[in-house]
XYZ file of C-alpha atoms in Angstrom:
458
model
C -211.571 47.668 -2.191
C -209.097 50.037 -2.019
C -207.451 51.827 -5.260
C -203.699 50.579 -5.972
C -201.248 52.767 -7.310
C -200.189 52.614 -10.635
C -197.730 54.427 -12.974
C -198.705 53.948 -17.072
C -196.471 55.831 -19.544
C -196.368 55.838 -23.324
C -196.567 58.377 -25.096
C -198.909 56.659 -28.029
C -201.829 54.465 -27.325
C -201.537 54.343 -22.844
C -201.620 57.188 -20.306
C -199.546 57.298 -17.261
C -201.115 57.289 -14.052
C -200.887 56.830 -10.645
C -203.752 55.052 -9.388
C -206.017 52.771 -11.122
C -208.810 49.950 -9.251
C -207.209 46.602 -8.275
C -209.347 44.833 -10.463
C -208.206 46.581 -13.719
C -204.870 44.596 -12.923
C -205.776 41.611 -11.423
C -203.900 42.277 -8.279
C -206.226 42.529 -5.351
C -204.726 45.061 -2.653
C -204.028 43.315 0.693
C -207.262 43.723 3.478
C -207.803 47.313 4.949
C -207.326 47.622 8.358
C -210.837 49.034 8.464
C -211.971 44.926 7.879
C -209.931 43.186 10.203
C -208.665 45.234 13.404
C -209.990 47.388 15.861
C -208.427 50.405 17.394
C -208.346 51.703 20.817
C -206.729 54.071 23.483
C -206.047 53.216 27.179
C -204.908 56.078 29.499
C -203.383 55.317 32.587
C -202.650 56.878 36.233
C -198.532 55.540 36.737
C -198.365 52.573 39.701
C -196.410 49.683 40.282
C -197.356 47.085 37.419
C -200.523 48.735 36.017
C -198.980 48.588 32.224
C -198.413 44.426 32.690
C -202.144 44.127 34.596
C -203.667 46.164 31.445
C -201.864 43.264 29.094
C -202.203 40.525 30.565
C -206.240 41.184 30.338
C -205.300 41.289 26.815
C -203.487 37.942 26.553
C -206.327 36.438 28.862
C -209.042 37.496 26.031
C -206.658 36.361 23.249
C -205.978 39.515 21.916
C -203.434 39.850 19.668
C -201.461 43.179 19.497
C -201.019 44.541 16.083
C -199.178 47.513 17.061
C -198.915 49.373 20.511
C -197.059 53.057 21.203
C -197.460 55.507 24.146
C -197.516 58.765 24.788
C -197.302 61.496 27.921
C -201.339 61.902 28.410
C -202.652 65.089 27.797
C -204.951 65.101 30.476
C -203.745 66.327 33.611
C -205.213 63.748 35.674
C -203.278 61.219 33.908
C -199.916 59.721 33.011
C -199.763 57.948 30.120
C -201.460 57.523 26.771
C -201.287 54.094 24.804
C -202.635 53.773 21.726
C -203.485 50.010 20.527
C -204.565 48.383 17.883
C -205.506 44.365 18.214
C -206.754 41.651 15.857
C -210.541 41.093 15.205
C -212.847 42.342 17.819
C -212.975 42.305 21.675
C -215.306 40.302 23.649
C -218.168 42.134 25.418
C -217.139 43.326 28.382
C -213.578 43.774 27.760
C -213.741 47.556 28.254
C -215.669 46.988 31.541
C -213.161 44.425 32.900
C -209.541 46.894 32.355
C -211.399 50.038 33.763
C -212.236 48.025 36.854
C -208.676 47.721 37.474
C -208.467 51.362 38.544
C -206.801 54.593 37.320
C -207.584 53.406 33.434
C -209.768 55.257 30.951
C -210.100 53.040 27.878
C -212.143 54.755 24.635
C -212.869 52.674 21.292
C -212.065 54.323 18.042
C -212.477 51.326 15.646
C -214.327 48.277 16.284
C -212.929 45.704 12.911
C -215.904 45.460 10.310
C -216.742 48.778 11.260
C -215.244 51.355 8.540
C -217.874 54.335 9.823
C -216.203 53.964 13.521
C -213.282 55.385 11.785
C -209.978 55.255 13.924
C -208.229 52.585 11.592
C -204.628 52.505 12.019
C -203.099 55.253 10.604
C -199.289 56.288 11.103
C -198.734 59.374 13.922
C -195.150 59.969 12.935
C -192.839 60.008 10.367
C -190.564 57.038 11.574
C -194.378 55.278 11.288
C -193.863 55.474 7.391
C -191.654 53.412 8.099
C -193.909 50.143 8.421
C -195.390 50.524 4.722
C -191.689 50.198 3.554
C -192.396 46.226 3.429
C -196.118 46.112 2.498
C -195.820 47.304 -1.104
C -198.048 45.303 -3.483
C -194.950 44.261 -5.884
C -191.435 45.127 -5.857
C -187.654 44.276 -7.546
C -187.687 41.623 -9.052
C -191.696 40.474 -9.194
C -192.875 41.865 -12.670
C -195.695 40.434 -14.565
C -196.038 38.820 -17.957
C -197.306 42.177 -19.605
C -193.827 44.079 -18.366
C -191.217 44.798 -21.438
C -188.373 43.467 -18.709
C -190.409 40.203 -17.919
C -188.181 37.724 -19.789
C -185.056 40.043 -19.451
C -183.243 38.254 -16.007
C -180.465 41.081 -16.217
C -183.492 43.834 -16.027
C -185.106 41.651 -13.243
C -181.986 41.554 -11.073
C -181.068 44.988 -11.155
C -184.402 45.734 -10.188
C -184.063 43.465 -7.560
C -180.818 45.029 -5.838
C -181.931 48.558 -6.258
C -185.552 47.903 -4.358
C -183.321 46.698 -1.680
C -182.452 50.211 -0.944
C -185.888 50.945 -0.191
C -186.266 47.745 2.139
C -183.766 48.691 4.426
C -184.520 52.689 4.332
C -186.056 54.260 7.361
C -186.814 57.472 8.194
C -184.128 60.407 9.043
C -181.150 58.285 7.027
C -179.603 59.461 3.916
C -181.288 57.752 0.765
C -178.454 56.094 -0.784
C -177.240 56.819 -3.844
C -177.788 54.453 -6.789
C -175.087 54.315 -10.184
C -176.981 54.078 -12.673
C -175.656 52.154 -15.988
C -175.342 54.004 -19.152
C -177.966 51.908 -20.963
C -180.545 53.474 -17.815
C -179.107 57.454 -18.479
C -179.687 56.997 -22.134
C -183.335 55.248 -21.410
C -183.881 58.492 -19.279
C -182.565 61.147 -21.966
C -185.021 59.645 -24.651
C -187.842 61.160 -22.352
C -186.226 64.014 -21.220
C -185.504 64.933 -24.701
C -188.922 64.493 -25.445
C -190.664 66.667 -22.626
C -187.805 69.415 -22.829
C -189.919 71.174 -26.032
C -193.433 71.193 -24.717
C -192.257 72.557 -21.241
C -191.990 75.852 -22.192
C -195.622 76.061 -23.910
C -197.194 73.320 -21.837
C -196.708 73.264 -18.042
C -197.944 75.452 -15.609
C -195.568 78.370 -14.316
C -194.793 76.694 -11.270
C -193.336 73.864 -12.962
C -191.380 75.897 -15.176
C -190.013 78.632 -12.491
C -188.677 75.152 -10.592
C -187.148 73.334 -13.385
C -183.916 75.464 -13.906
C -183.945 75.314 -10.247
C -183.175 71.421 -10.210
C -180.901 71.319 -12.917
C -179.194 73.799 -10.930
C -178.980 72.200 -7.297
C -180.272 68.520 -8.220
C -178.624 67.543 -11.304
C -181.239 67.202 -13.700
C -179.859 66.571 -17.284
C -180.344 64.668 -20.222
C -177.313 62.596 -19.251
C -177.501 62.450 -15.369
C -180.521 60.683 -13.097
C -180.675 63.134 -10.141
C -180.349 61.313 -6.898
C -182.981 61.307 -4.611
C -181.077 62.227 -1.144
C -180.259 65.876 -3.328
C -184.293 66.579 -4.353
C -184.804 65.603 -0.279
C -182.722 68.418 0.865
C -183.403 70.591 -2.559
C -186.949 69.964 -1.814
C -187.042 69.930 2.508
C -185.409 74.068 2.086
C -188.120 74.997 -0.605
C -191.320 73.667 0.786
C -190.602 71.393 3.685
C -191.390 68.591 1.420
C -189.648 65.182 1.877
C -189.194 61.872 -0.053
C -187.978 58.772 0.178
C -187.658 55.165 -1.449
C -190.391 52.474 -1.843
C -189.641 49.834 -3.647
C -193.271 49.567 -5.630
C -196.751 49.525 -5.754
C -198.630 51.046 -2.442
C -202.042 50.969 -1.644
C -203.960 54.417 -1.808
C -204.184 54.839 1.439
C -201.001 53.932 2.576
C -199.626 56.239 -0.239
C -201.900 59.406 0.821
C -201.186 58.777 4.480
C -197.538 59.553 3.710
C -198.686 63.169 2.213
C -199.892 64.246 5.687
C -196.291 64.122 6.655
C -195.255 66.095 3.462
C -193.624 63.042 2.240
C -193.907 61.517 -1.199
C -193.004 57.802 -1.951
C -190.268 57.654 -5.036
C -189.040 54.886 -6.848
C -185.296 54.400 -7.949
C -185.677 51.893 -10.414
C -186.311 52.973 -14.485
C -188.392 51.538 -17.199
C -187.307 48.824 -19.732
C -184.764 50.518 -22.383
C -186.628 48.632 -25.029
C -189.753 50.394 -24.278
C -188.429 53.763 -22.773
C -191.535 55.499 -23.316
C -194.080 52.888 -21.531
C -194.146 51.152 -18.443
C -196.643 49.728 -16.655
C -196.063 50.726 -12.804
C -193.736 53.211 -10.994
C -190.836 54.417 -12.258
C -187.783 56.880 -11.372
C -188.612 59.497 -14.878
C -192.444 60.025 -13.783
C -191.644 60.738 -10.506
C -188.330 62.774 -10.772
C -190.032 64.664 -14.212
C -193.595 64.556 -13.389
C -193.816 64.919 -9.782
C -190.710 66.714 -7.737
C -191.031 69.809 -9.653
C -194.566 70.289 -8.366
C -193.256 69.247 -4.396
C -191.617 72.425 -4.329
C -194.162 74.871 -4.320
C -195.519 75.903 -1.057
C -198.535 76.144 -2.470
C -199.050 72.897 -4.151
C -197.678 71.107 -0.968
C -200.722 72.579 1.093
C -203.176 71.194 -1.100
C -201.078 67.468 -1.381
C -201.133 67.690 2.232
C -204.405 68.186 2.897
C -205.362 64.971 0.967
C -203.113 63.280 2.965
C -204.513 64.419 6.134
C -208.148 63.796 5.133
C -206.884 60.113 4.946
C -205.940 59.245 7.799
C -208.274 57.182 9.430
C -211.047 57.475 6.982
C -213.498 54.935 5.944
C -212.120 53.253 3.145
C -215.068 54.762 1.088
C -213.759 58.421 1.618
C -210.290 56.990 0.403
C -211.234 55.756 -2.904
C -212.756 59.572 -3.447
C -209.736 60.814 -2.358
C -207.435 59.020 -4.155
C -209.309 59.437 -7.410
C -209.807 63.405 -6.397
C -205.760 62.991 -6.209
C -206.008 61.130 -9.828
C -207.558 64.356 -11.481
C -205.091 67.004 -9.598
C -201.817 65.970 -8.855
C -201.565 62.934 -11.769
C -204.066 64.740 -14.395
C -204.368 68.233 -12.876
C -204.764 71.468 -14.977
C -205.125 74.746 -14.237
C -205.950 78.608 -16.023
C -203.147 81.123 -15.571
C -202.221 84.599 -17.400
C -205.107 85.291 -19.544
C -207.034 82.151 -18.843
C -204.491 79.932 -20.656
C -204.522 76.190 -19.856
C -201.652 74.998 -18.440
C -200.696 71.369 -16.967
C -199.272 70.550 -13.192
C -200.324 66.897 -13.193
C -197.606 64.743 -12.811
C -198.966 62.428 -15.705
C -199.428 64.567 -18.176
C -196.353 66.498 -17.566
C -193.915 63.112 -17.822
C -195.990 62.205 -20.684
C -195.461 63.776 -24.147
C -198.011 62.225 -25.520
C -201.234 63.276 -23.504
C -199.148 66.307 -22.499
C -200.295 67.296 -26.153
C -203.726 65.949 -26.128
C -204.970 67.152 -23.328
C -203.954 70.724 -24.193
C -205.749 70.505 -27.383
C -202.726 69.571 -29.528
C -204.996 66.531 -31.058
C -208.020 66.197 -33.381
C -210.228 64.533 -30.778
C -210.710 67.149 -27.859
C -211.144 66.525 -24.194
C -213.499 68.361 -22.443
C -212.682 70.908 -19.316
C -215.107 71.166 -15.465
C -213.542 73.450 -12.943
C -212.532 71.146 -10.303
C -214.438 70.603 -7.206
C -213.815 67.418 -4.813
C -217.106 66.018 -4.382
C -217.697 65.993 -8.364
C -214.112 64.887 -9.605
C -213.962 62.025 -6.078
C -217.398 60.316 -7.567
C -215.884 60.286 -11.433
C -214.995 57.232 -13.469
C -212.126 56.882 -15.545
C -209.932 55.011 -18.222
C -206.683 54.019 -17.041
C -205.634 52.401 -20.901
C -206.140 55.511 -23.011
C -206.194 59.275 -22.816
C -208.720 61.329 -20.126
C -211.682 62.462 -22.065
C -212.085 64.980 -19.072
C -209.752 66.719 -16.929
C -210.807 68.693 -13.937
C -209.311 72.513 -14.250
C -208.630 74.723 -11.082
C -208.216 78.305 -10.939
C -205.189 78.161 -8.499
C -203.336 75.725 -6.255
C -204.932 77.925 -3.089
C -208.400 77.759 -4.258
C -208.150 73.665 -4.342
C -206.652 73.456 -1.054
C -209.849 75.332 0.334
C -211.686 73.067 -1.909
C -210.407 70.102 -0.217
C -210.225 71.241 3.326
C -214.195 71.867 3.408
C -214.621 68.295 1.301
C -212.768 66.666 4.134
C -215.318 67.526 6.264
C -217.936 65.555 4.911
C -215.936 62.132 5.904
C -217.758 60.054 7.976
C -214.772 59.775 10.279
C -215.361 60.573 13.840
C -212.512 62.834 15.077
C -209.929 66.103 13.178
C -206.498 65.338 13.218
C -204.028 68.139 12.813
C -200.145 67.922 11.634
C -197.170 69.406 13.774
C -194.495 70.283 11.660
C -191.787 71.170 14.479
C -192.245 67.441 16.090
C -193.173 65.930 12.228
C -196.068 63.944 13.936
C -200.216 64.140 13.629
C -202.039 64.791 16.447
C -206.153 64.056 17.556
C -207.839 66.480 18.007
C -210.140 64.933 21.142
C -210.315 67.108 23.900
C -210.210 70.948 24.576
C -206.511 71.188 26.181
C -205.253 70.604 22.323
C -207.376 72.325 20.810
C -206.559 75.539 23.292
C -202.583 75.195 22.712
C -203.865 74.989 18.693
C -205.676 78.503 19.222
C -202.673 79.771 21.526
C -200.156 79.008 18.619
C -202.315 80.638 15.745
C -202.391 83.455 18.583
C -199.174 83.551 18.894
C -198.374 83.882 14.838
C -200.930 86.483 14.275
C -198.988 88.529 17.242
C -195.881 88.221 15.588
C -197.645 89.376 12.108
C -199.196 92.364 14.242
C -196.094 93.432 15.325
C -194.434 93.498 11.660
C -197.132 95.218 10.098
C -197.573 97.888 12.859
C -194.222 98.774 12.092
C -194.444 99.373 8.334
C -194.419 102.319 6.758
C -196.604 101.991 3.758
């Protein structure tokens, strides 16, 4: 099964995180698309009725569309580009029977049961991100016994009203703003107290050459929750990063889809006052302290992305590595700068006082240190109900995105995707006319970088 996302904080006896297996929680993430769809593309020559005689083949078979968007085709011989995907499998013959209609090239990508056909639904836009916005695994109101807020109804109905705002939200509108009571700022200035003194000495430079940054432009004070339509346009001018509102718990791959489109899934709701430094899923003071520092560096974004991208369509097999490759970088990532001095840029050590300290060696018991590499850290076990004993260490944010990009390439999945960040949509790589405009644009930035440094005077 798929990992679920999950968000523990305490400093004492728990750990945050990000991402721990379904089982560990009893909640079983819904079915992968991998199990129970199959995906296809049907290009067509433009005539009277040829879209309705394509369907109604579909209705005749009992095919039920799932989702369905088009395209201009890319081959010249062609006019459109549809790209389907359908409940359970299609009867034999099914390609057959639409090609004989004439003027229609049909190609499988996914066949359902079939996770090494790769080609599962995966979103090709951003206003596709949209669709997960209702498919989170809990949300609001729906907390379970274990939660400090589970017999508080006040707690439960604020939470309630505030996920709302991440129902409705789609993509290009302005997050809205939520007013936070006092009892919530004064929850969020017990940790922000807390992780103001081991900033300095204990995150990575990157982290701490953003910070000021955010208090500046974002708001970010021990009295005031920052709003998350300021660290969208704070964050879309640094590093072309976005995020937006979810109202809970995703699945991993719905979550590390999102990072191909540089966009990171935030909650708005906070932890439990009488707990304020635990909580047992997502909340607003791990992502806003933990993560959005980190979203705008260039170079951190490249190597998020490139996680996301490797998702897309993968076999649900390369996911779980992936997300758990994401669970030793971005939530438990540290990394050697200066002389060699250990520093911390995962999200859930650096919203965590408590294993902020242990895992820097500020404990008795020690963790150990392995330089990271994908196919080692995506194949390790871990706790998610006490501190790492290992964390994976990189040398720089560059060096993992390299890392990653080759690692990708072992997925069994059967086609390269590629992200275009002037239309904000992904793109298959599947036949030589896109990969030639790829080449002509890298062409076309190297001229530009010839030109510059011919006329340097070094």
């Amino acid at each position: 099964p798929c990992l679920v996302l999950y968000h523990i904080y305490c400093s004492q006896n728990l750990m945050d995180s990000k991402m721990g297996h379904a089982s560990n929680r009893k909640r079983k993430a819904p079915p992968s698309p991998s199990e129970q769809s199959t995906a296809l593309t049907f290009s067509i020559i433009d005539r009277l009725g040829v879209l309705d005689d394509v369907l109604s083949l579909f209705r005749q078979a009992s095919l039920n569309l799932r989702h369905i968007e088009s395209r201009r085709a890319r081959d010249d011989s062609l006019d459109y580009d549809f790209f389907a995907e359908i409940d359970g499998q299609i009867p034999a013959g099914f390609i057959e029977q639409v090609e004989a209609l004439g003027g229609v090239h049909v190609r499988l990508l996914q066949e359902a049961g079939d996770a090494k056909a790769g080609g599962v639904w995966f979103p090709r836009s951003m206003r596709d991100l949209d669709r997960f916005a209702s498919q989170s695994l809990s949300a609001g109101a729906d907390l379970e016994s274990d939660h400090p807020g589970f017999n508080d109804p006040v707690y439960r109905e604020r939470r309630a009203k505030i996920a709302e705002v991440a129902t409705s939200y789609k993509a290009g509108q302005q997050i809205p703003r939520i007013e936070y009571t006092p009892d919530e700022i004064a929850t969020w200035g017990v940790i922000y107290r807390k992780l103001e003194k081991l900033r300095s000495t204990h995150a990575c430079e990157q982290y701490r050459r953003v910070f000021p940054l955010l208090v500046e432009y974002c708001g970010y004070a021990e009295d005031n929750i920052p709003q998350l339509q300021d660290i969208d346009e704070f964050l879309h001018g640094h590093s072309g990063w976005r995020i937006r509102p979810v109202t809970g718990l995703l699945s991993s791959r719905q979550f590390l889809n999102a990072l191909a489109f540089r966009t990171f899934f935030s909650t708005q709701y906070i932890r439990h006052s009488s707990m304020p430094l635990y909580t047992p899923e997502p909340d607003v003071c791990h992502e806003l302290l933990g993560h959005v520092p980190l979203f705008a560096d260039p170079e951190f974004c490249k190597f998020s992305q490139e996680i996301g991208l490797a998702s897309l369509g993968a076999s649900d097999e390369f996911v779980d590595k992936l997300a758990t490759c994401y669970w030793f970088t971005v939530e438990f990532g540290l990394c050697r700068e200066g002389e060699g001095e250990v520093r911390a840029y995962g999200a859930g050590l650096l919203s965590s006082f408590g294993e902020l300290r242990y895992a820097l060696g500020g404990d008795e018991t020690k963790p150990t240190y392995e330089p990271f590499e994908p196919h080692v850290a995506g194949s390790t076990e871990y706790p998610i109900t006490k501190y790492q004993p290992k964390y994976f260490v990189c040398a720089s944010f560059s060096s993992m995105t390299q890392k990653m990009r080759a690692f990708s390439l072992t997925s069994d999945r059967p086609f390269h995707v590629a992200y275009d960040p002037l239309t904000e949509k992904v793109e298959i790589l599947d036949n030589p006319k896109q990969m030639a405009a790829m080449v002509q644009r890298v062409m076309d930035d190297l001229s530009v970088l010839t030109g510059v440094l011919a006329g340097q005077k070094w």
